[in-house]
Coordinates of C-alpha atoms in Angstrom, one line a residue:
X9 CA -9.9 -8.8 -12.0
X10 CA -9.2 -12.5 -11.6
X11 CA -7.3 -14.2 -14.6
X12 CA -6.8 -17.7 -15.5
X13 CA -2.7 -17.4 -15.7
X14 CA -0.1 -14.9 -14.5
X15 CA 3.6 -14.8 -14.3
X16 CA 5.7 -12.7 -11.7
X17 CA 9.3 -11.3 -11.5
X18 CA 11.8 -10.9 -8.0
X19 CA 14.3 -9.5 -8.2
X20 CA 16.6 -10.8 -5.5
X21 CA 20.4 -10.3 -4.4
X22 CA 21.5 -13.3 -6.2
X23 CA 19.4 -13.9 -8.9
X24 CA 16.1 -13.0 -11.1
X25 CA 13.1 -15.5 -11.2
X26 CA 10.1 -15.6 -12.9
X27 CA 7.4 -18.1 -12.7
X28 CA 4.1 -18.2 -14.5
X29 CA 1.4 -20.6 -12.7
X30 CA -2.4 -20.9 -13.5
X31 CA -5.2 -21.6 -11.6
X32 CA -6.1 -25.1 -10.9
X33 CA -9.7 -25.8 -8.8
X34 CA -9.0 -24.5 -5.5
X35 CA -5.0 -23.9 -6.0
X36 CA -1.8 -22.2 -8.0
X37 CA -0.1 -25.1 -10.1
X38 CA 3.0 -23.6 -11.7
X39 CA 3.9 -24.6 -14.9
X40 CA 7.1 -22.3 -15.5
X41 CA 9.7 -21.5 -13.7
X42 CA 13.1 -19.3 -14.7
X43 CA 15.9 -18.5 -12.5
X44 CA 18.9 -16.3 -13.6
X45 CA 22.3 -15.5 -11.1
X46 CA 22.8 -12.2 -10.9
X47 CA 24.7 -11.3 -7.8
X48 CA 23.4 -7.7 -7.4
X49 CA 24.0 -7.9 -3.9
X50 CA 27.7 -8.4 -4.3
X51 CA 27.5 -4.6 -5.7
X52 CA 25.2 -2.7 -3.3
X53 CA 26.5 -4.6 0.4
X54 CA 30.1 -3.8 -0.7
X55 CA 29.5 -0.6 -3.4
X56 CA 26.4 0.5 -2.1
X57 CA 25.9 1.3 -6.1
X58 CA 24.6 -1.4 -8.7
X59 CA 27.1 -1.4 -11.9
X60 CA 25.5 -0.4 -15.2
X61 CA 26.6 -3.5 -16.2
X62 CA 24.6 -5.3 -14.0
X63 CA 21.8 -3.0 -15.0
X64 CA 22.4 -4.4 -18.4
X65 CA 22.4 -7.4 -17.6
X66 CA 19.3 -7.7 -15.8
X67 CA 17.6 -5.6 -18.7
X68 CA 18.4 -9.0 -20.9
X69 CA 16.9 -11.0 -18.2
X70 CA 13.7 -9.2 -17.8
X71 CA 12.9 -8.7 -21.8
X72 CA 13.3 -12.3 -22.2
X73 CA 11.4 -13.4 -18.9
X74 CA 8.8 -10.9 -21.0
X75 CA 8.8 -12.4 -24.1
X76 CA 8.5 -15.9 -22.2
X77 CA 5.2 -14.6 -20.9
X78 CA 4.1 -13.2 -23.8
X79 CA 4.2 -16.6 -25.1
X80 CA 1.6 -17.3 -22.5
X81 CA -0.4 -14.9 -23.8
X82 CA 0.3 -12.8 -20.5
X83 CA 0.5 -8.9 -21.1
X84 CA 0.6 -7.9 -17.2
X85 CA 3.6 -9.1 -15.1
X86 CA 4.4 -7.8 -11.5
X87 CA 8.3 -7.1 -11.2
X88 CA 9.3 -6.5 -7.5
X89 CA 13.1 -6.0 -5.8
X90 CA 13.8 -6.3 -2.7
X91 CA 17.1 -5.9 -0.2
X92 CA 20.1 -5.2 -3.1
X93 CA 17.7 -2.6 -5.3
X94 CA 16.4 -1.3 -1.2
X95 CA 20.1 -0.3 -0.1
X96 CA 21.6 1.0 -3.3
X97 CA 22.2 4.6 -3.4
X98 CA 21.2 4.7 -7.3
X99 CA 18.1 2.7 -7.4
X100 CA 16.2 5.7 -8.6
X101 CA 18.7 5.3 -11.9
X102 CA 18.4 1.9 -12.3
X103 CA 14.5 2.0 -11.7
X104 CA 14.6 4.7 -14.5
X105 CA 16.7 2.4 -17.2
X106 CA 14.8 -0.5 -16.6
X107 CA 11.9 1.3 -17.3
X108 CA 13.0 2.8 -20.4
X109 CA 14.9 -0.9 -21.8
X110 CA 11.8 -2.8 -20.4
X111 CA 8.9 -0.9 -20.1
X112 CA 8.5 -2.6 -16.8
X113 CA 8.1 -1.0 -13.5
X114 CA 9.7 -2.2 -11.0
X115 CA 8.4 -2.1 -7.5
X116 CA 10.7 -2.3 -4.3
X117 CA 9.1 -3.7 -1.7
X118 CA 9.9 -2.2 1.9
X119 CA 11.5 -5.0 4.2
X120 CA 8.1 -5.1 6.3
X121 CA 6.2 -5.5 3.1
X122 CA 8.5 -8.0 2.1
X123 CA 8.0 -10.3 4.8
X124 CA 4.3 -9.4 5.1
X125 CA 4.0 -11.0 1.7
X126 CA 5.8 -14.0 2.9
X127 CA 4.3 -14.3 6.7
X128 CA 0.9 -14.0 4.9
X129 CA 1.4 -16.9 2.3
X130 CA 2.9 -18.9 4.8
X131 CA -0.2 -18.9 7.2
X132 CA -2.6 -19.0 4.2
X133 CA -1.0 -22.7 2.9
X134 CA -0.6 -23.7 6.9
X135 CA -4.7 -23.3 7.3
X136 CA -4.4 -22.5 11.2
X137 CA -2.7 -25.9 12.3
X138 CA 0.1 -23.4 14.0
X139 CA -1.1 -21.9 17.3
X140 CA 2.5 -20.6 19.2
X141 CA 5.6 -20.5 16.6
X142 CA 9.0 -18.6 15.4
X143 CA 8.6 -18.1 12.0
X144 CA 11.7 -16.6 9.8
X145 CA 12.2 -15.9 6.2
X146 CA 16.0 -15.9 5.9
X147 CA 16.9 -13.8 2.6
X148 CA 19.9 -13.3 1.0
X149 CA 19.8 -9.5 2.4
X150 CA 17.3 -9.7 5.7
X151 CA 16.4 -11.7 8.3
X152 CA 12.6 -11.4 9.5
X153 CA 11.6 -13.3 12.5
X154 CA 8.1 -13.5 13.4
X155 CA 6.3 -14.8 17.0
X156 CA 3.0 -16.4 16.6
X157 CA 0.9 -16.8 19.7
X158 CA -2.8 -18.3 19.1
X159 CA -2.5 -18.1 15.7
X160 CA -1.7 -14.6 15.4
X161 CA 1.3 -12.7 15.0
X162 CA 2.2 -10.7 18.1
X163 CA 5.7 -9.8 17.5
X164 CA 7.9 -9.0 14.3
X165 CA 11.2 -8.3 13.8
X166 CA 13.2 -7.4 10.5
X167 CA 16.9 -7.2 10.7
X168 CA 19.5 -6.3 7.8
X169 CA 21.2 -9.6 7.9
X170 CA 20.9 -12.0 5.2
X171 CA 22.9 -15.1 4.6
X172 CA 24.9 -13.3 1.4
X173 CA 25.0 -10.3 3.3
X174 CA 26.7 -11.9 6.5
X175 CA 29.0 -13.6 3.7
X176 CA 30.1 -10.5 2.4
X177 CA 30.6 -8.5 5.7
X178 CA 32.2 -11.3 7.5
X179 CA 34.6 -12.2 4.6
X180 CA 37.3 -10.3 5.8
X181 CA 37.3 -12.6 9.2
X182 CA 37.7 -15.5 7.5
X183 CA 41.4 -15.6 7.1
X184 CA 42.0 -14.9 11.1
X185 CA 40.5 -18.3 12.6
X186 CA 39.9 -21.4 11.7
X187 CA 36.9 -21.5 13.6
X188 CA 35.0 -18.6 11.5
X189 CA 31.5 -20.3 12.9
X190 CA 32.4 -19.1 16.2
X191 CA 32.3 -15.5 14.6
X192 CA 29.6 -15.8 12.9
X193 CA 27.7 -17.1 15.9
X194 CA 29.2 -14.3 17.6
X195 CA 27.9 -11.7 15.3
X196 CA 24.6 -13.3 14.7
X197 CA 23.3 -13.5 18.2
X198 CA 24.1 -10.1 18.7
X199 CA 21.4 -9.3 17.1
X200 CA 19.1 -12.5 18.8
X201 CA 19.9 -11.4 21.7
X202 CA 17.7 -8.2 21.2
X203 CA 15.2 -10.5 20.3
X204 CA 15.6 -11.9 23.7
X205 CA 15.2 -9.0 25.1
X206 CA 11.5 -8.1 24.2
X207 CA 10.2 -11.3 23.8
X208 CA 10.6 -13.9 26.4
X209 CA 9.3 -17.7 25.6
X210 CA 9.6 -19.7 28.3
X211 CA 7.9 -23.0 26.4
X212 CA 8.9 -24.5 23.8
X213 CA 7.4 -23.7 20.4
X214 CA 6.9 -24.6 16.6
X215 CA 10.3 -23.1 14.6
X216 CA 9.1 -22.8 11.1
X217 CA 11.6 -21.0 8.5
X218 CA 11.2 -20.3 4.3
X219 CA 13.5 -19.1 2.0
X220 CA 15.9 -20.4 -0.7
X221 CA 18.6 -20.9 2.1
X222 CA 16.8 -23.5 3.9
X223 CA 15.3 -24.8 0.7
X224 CA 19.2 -25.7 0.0
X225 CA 19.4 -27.1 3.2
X226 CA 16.6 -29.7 3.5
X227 CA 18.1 -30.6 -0.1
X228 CA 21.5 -31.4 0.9
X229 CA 19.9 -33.8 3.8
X230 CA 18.0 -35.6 1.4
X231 CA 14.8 -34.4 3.0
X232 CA 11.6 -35.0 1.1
X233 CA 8.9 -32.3 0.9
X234 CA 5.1 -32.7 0.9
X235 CA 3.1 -30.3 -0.2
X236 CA 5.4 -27.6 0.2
X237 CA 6.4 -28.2 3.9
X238 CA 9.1 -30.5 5.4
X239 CA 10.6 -31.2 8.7
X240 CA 14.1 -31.3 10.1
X241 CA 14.4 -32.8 13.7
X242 CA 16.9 -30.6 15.9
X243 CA 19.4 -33.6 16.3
X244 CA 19.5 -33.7 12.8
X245 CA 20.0 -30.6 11.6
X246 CA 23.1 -30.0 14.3
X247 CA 24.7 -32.8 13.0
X248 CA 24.4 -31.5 9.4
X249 CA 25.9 -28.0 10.9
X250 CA 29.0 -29.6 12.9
X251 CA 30.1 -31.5 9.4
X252 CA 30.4 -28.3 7.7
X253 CA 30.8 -25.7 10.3
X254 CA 34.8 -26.3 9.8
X255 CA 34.7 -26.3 6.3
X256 CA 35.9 -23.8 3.8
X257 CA 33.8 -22.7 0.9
X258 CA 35.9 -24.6 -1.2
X259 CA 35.5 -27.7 0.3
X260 CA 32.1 -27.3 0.8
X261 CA 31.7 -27.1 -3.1
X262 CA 33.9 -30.2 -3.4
X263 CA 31.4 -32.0 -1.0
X264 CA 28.3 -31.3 -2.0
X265 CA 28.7 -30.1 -5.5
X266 CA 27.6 -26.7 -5.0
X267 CA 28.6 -23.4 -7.1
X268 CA 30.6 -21.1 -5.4
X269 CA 28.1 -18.5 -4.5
X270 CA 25.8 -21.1 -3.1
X271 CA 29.1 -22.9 -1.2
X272 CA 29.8 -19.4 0.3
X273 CA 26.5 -18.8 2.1
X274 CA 25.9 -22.0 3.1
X275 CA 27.4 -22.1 6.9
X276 CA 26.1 -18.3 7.0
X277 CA 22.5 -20.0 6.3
X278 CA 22.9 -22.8 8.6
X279 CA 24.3 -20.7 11.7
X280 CA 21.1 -18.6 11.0
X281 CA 18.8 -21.2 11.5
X282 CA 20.6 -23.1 14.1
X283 CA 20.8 -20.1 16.5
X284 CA 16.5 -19.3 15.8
X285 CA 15.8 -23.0 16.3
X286 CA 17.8 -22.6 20.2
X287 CA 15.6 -19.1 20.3
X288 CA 12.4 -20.7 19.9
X289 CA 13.3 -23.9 22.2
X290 CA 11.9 -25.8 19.1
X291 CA 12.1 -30.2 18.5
X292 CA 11.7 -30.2 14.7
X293 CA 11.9 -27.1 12.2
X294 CA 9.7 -27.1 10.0
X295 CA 10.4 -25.7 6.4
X296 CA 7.7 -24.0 4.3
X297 CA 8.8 -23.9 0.5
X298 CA 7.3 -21.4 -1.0
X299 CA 8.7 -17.9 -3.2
X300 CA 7.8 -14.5 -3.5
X301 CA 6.3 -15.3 -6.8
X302 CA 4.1 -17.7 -5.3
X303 CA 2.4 -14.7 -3.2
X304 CA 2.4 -12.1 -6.2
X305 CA 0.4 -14.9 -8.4
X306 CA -1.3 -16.1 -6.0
X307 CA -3.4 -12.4 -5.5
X308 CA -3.9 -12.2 -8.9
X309 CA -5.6 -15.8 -9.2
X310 CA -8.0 -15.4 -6.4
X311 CA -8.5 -12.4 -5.5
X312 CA -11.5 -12.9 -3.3
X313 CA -9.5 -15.4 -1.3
X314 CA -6.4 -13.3 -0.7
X315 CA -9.0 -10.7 0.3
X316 CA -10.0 -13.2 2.9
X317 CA -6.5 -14.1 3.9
X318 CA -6.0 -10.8 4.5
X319 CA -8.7 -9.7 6.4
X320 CA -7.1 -12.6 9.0
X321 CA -4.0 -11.1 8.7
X322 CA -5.2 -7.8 9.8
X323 CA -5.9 -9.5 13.1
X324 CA -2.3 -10.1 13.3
X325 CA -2.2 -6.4 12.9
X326 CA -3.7 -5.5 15.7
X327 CA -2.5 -7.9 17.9
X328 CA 1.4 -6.8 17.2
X329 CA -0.1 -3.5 17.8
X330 CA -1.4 -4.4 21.2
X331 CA 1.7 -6.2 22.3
X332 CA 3.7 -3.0 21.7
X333 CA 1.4 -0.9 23.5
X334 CA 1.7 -3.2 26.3
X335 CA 5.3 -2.8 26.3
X336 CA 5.0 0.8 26.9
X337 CA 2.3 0.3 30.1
X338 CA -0.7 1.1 28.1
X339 CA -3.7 1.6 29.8
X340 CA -5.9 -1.1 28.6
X341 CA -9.3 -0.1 29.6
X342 CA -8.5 4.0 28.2
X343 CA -7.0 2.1 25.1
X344 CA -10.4 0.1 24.9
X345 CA -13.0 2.9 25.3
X346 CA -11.1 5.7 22.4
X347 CA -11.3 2.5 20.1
X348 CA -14.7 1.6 20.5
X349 CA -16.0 5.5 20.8
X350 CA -13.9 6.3 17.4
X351 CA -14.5 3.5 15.9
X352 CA -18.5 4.0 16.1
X353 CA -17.6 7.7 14.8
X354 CA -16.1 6.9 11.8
X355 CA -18.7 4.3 10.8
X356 CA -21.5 7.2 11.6
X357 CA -20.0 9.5 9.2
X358 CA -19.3 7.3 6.2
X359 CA -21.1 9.2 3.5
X360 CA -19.0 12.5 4.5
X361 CA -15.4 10.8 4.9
X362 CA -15.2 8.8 2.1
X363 CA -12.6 6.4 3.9
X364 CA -12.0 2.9 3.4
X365 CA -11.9 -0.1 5.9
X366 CA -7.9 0.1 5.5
X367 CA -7.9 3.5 6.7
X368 CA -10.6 2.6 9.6
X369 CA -8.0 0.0 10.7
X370 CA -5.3 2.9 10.2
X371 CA -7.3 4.9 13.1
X372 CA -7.7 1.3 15.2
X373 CA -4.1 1.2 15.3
X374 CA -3.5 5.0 16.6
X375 CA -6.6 4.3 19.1
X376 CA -4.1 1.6 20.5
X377 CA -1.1 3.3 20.0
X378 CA -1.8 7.1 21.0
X379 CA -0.7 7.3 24.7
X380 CA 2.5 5.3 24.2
X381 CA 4.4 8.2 24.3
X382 CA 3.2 8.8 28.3
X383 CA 6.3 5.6 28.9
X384 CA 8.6 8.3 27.5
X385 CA 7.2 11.3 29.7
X386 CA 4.1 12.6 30.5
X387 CA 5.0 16.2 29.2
X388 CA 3.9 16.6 25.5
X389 CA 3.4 13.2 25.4
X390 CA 1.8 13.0 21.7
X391 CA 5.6 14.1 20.8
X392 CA 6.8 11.0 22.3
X393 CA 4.4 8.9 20.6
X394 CA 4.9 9.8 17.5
X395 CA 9.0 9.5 17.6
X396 CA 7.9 5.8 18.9
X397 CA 5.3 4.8 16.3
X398 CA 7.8 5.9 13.1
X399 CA 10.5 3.2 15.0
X400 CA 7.5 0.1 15.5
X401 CA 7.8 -3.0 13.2
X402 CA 4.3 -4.2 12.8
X403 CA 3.3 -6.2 10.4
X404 CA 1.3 -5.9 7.2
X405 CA 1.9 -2.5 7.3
X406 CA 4.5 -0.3 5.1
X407 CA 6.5 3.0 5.8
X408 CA 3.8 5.2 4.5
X409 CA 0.9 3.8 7.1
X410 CA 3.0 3.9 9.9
X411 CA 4.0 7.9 9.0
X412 CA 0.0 8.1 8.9
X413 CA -0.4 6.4 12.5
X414 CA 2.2 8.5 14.0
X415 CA 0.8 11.4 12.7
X416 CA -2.7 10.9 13.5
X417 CA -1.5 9.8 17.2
X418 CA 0.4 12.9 17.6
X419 CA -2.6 14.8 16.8
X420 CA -4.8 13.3 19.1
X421 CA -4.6 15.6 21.8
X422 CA -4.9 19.5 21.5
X423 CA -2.1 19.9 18.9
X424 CA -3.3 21.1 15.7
X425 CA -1.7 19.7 12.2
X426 CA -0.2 23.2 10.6
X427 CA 1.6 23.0 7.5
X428 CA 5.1 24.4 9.0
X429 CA 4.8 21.0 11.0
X430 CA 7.8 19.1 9.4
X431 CA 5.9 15.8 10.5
X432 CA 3.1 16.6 9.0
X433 CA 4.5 18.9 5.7
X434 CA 6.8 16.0 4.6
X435 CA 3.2 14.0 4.1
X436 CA 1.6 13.9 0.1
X437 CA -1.4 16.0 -0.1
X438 CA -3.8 13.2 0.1
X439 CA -2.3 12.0 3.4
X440 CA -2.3 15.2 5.3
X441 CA -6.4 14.9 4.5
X442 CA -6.3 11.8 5.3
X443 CA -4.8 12.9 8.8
X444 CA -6.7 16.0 9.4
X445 CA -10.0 13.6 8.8
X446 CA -8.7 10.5 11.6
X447 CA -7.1 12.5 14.1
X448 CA -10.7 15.2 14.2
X449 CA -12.1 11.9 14.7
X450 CA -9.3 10.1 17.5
X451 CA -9.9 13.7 19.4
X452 CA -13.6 13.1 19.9
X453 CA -13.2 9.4 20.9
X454 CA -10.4 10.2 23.3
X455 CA -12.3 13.2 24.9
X456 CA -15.4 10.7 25.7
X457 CA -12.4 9.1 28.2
X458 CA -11.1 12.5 29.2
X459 CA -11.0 11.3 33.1
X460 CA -9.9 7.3 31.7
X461 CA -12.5 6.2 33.9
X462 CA -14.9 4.9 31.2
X463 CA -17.9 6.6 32.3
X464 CA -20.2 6.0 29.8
X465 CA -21.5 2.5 28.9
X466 CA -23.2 2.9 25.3
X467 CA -22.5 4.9 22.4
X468 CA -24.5 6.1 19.8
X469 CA -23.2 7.9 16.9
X470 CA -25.5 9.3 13.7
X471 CA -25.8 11.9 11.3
X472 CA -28.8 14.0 11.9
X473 CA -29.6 17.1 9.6
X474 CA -25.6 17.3 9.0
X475 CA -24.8 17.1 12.1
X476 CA -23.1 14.6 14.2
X477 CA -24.9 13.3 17.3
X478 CA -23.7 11.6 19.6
X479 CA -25.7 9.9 22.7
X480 CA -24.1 8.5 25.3
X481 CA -25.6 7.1 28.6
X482 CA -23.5 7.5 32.2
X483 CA -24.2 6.7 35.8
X484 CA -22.8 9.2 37.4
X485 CA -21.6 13.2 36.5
X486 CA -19.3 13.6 33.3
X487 CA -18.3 17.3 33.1
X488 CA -14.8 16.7 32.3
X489 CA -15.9 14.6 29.2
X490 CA -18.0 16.8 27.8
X491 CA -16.1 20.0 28.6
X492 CA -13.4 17.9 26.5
X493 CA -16.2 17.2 23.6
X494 CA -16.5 20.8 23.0
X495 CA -13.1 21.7 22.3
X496 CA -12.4 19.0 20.3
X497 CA -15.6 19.1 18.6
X498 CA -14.0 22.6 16.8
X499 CA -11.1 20.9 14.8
X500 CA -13.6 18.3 13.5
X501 CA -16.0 20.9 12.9
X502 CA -12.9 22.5 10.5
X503 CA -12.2 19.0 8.9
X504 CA -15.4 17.9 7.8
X505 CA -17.6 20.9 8.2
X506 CA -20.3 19.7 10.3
X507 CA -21.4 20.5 14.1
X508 CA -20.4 17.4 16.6
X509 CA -23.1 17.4 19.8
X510 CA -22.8 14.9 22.8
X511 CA -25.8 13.9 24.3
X512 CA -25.4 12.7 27.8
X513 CA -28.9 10.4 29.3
X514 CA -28.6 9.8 32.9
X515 CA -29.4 6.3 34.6
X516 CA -29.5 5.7 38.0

């Protein structure tokens, strides 16, 4: 349903917003916008625990962001937390209460899902004019760094340091030097240097970064923005960092008029950025102000475009898939022939799996993915693969699709999913279907490449009298694959309760 208004609530580490924006022609226009500190972060990075009376607090906040859109006439808002509600060992209370006091449920988004949300509306307001770029979204709790090659993204990255985070774990340092950017530095591009590690970029490339920390920045350098994006040259922005890299939070309030929680993450933010802007070899940052309301609000005003913007981003997807694949010496053309053979299986059999196009592009993904394990050891490879796929960051997809990928790719081969499978028992009911359907369906595109050496040129896949028929045509002799087509044809016989045949036409 697509409505004329809509409001949204994050729930961040060091405050609560809530903007309501309505839909304008062809864009979002906001027309409120409410910010409240709340430093729940302070509680879980150094507690692990939220207080109740930050619970109470935030309660407050919420009812009255409520009431505010209830004045709109808006009965439907969309409260998300992220990094401090992610890491505290009672969210499940606090979820609870704020349910009860509010009524609200709040959602927590996963830290891939949270910079999915962000890559995605980044890219939508860019409109394709970046081609290779290092985009970040530096949070107060996470870091997620992005690599965009031909306008889509190939690599991603989340990592648990955010600019109050590295505030509060650093804090005891402080005291020991007075040159506390070196440590900071230090500690930052430990974690760069990973980055380094599986991603080389040996030209230089667009740096673009979003996020309240650099919003602060590009205010503090009197830099204007234009229709949500600005531009720092490099020069620029180091010369910003040396005049405060020496300074103490207090001075830094003193100079720039700041409040002490903004004062005390401000050389955290800035080392960030300056370290990802030498990563990505970049001229000019390029800043992209947007919020996670802006995202939520935006899917609820057009629908049918965020639809389309995701249906790009799933090319993204794919591509980060790929690139991890590659990693582990895939082999391309094997990886080629299972997705093309499964693919045309699933959309055969449509009427009698009942899937969606999410969970076809759930299969894709194991069709790229399956073998991976083989880098790990060729023995009970679909083991490996599985233990690798749970550990990917790709993005666009959360926890639960990944578990679903893994589980489908471990299945792939002659392993059947039994309940006493821990893997595969730890699923809800609906996924282990959900499994059981793909991987009967990954086992019969795989075995058409039993010997990897691509042997038949077409596929055709159809439902005949309730059975599944499938015609391929080969040059040569294919024994192997259709020896393989008859054992794997069982399982999926078990799954969806209909005979799988391979018909095999000869050319010369």
């Amino acid at each position: 349903m697509a409505y004329k208004i809509a409001a949204a609530i994050d729930i961040g580490s060091s405050a609560v917003r809530m903007e309501i924006s309505e839909k304008r022609k062809s864009e979002v226009k906001c027309i409120e916008f409410l910010q409240s500190p709340l430093y729940l972060g302070h509680d879980t990075f150094t507690q692990k625990k939220i207080s109740f009376e930050k619970i109470e607090r935030l309660c407050a906040i919420i009812n009255s962001y409520l009431q505010t859109a209830g004045n709109y006439g808006i009965d439907k808002v969309e409260a998300v937390a992220t990094t401090a509600f992610r890491e505290a060992e009672n969210k499940e209370y606090v979820l609870d209460l704020i349910k009860l006091k509010t009524g609200i449920n709040v959602r927590i988004l996963e830290d891939p899902e949270e910079k999915t949300i962000i890559y995605r509306e980044m890219l939508r307001r860019d409109e394709g004019s970046w081609k290779n770029a290092v985009i970040s979204y530096v949070g107060t709790g996470s870091l997620g760094v992005a690599y965009m090659e031909k306008g889509l993204i190939k690599f991603t990255q989340n990592i648990r340091i955010g600019s109050l985070k590295l505030s509060e774990i650093l804090e005891p340092v402080e005291g020991y030097t007075k040159k506390f950017h070196m440590i900071i530095e230090q500690y930052i591009s430990t974690y760069i240097d990973v980055l380094k590690n599986l991603l080389t970029l040996d030209r230089k490339t667009d740096f673009v970064a979003s996020g309240k920390e650099i919003d602060l920045i590009a205010s503090l350098m009197d830099i204007e923005i234009v229709d949500n994006f600005f531009t720092i040259p490099k020069k620029s922005f180091e010369e910003f960092y040396d005049s405060i890299k020496t300074l103490t939070p207090l001075q830094i309030m003193d100079i720039y008029d700041l409040p002490q929680d903004r004062a005390e993450i401000l050389l955290p933010s800035a080392a960030l950025f300056k370290i990802l802007m030498d990563f990505s070899k970049c001229d000019t940052l390029t800043g992209c102000n947007i919020t996670m309301c802006d995202a939520l609000i935006y899917k609820d005003l057009y629908p049918n475009k965020y639809d389309k913007v995701n249906a790009r981003f799933d090319k993204s997807i794919v591509n980060s898939a790929i690139f991890a694949a590659r990693r582990f010496r895939y082999d391309r053309q094997h990886i080629a022939a299972v997705y093309d053979y499964s693919t045309a299986i699933f959309d055969s059999i449509r009427e009698i799996h009942g899937l969606s196009e999410r969970e076809k592009l759930l299969l894709q993904l194991a069709c790229i993915l399956h073998d991976c394990g083989k880098f790990v050891n060729l023995k009970e490879h679909y083991e490996h693969s599985y233990d690798l796929i749970r550990r990917l960051s790709l993005p666009g997809l959360n926890t639960r699709e990944l578990h679903i990928i893994a589980n489908v790719s471990k299945y792939h081969s002659d392993l059947i999913p039994l309940p006493e499978h821990e893997n595969y028992a730890s699923l809800a009911a609906e996924d282990r279907v959900l499994v059981a359907k793909l991987s009967a369906i990954i086992r019969l595109g795989d075995s058409l490449d039993k010997s990897h050496l691509q042997k038949f040129r077409e596929i055709d896949a159809r439902l005949n009298n309730n059975e599944l028929v499938v015609t391929v045509r080969a040059g040569g002799e294919a024994t192997l694959e259709e020896w393989a087509f008859n054992q794997k044809s069982e399982f999926f016989n078990d799954v969806f309760g209909i005979k799988a045949k391979l018909v095999i036409e000869r050319t010369v």
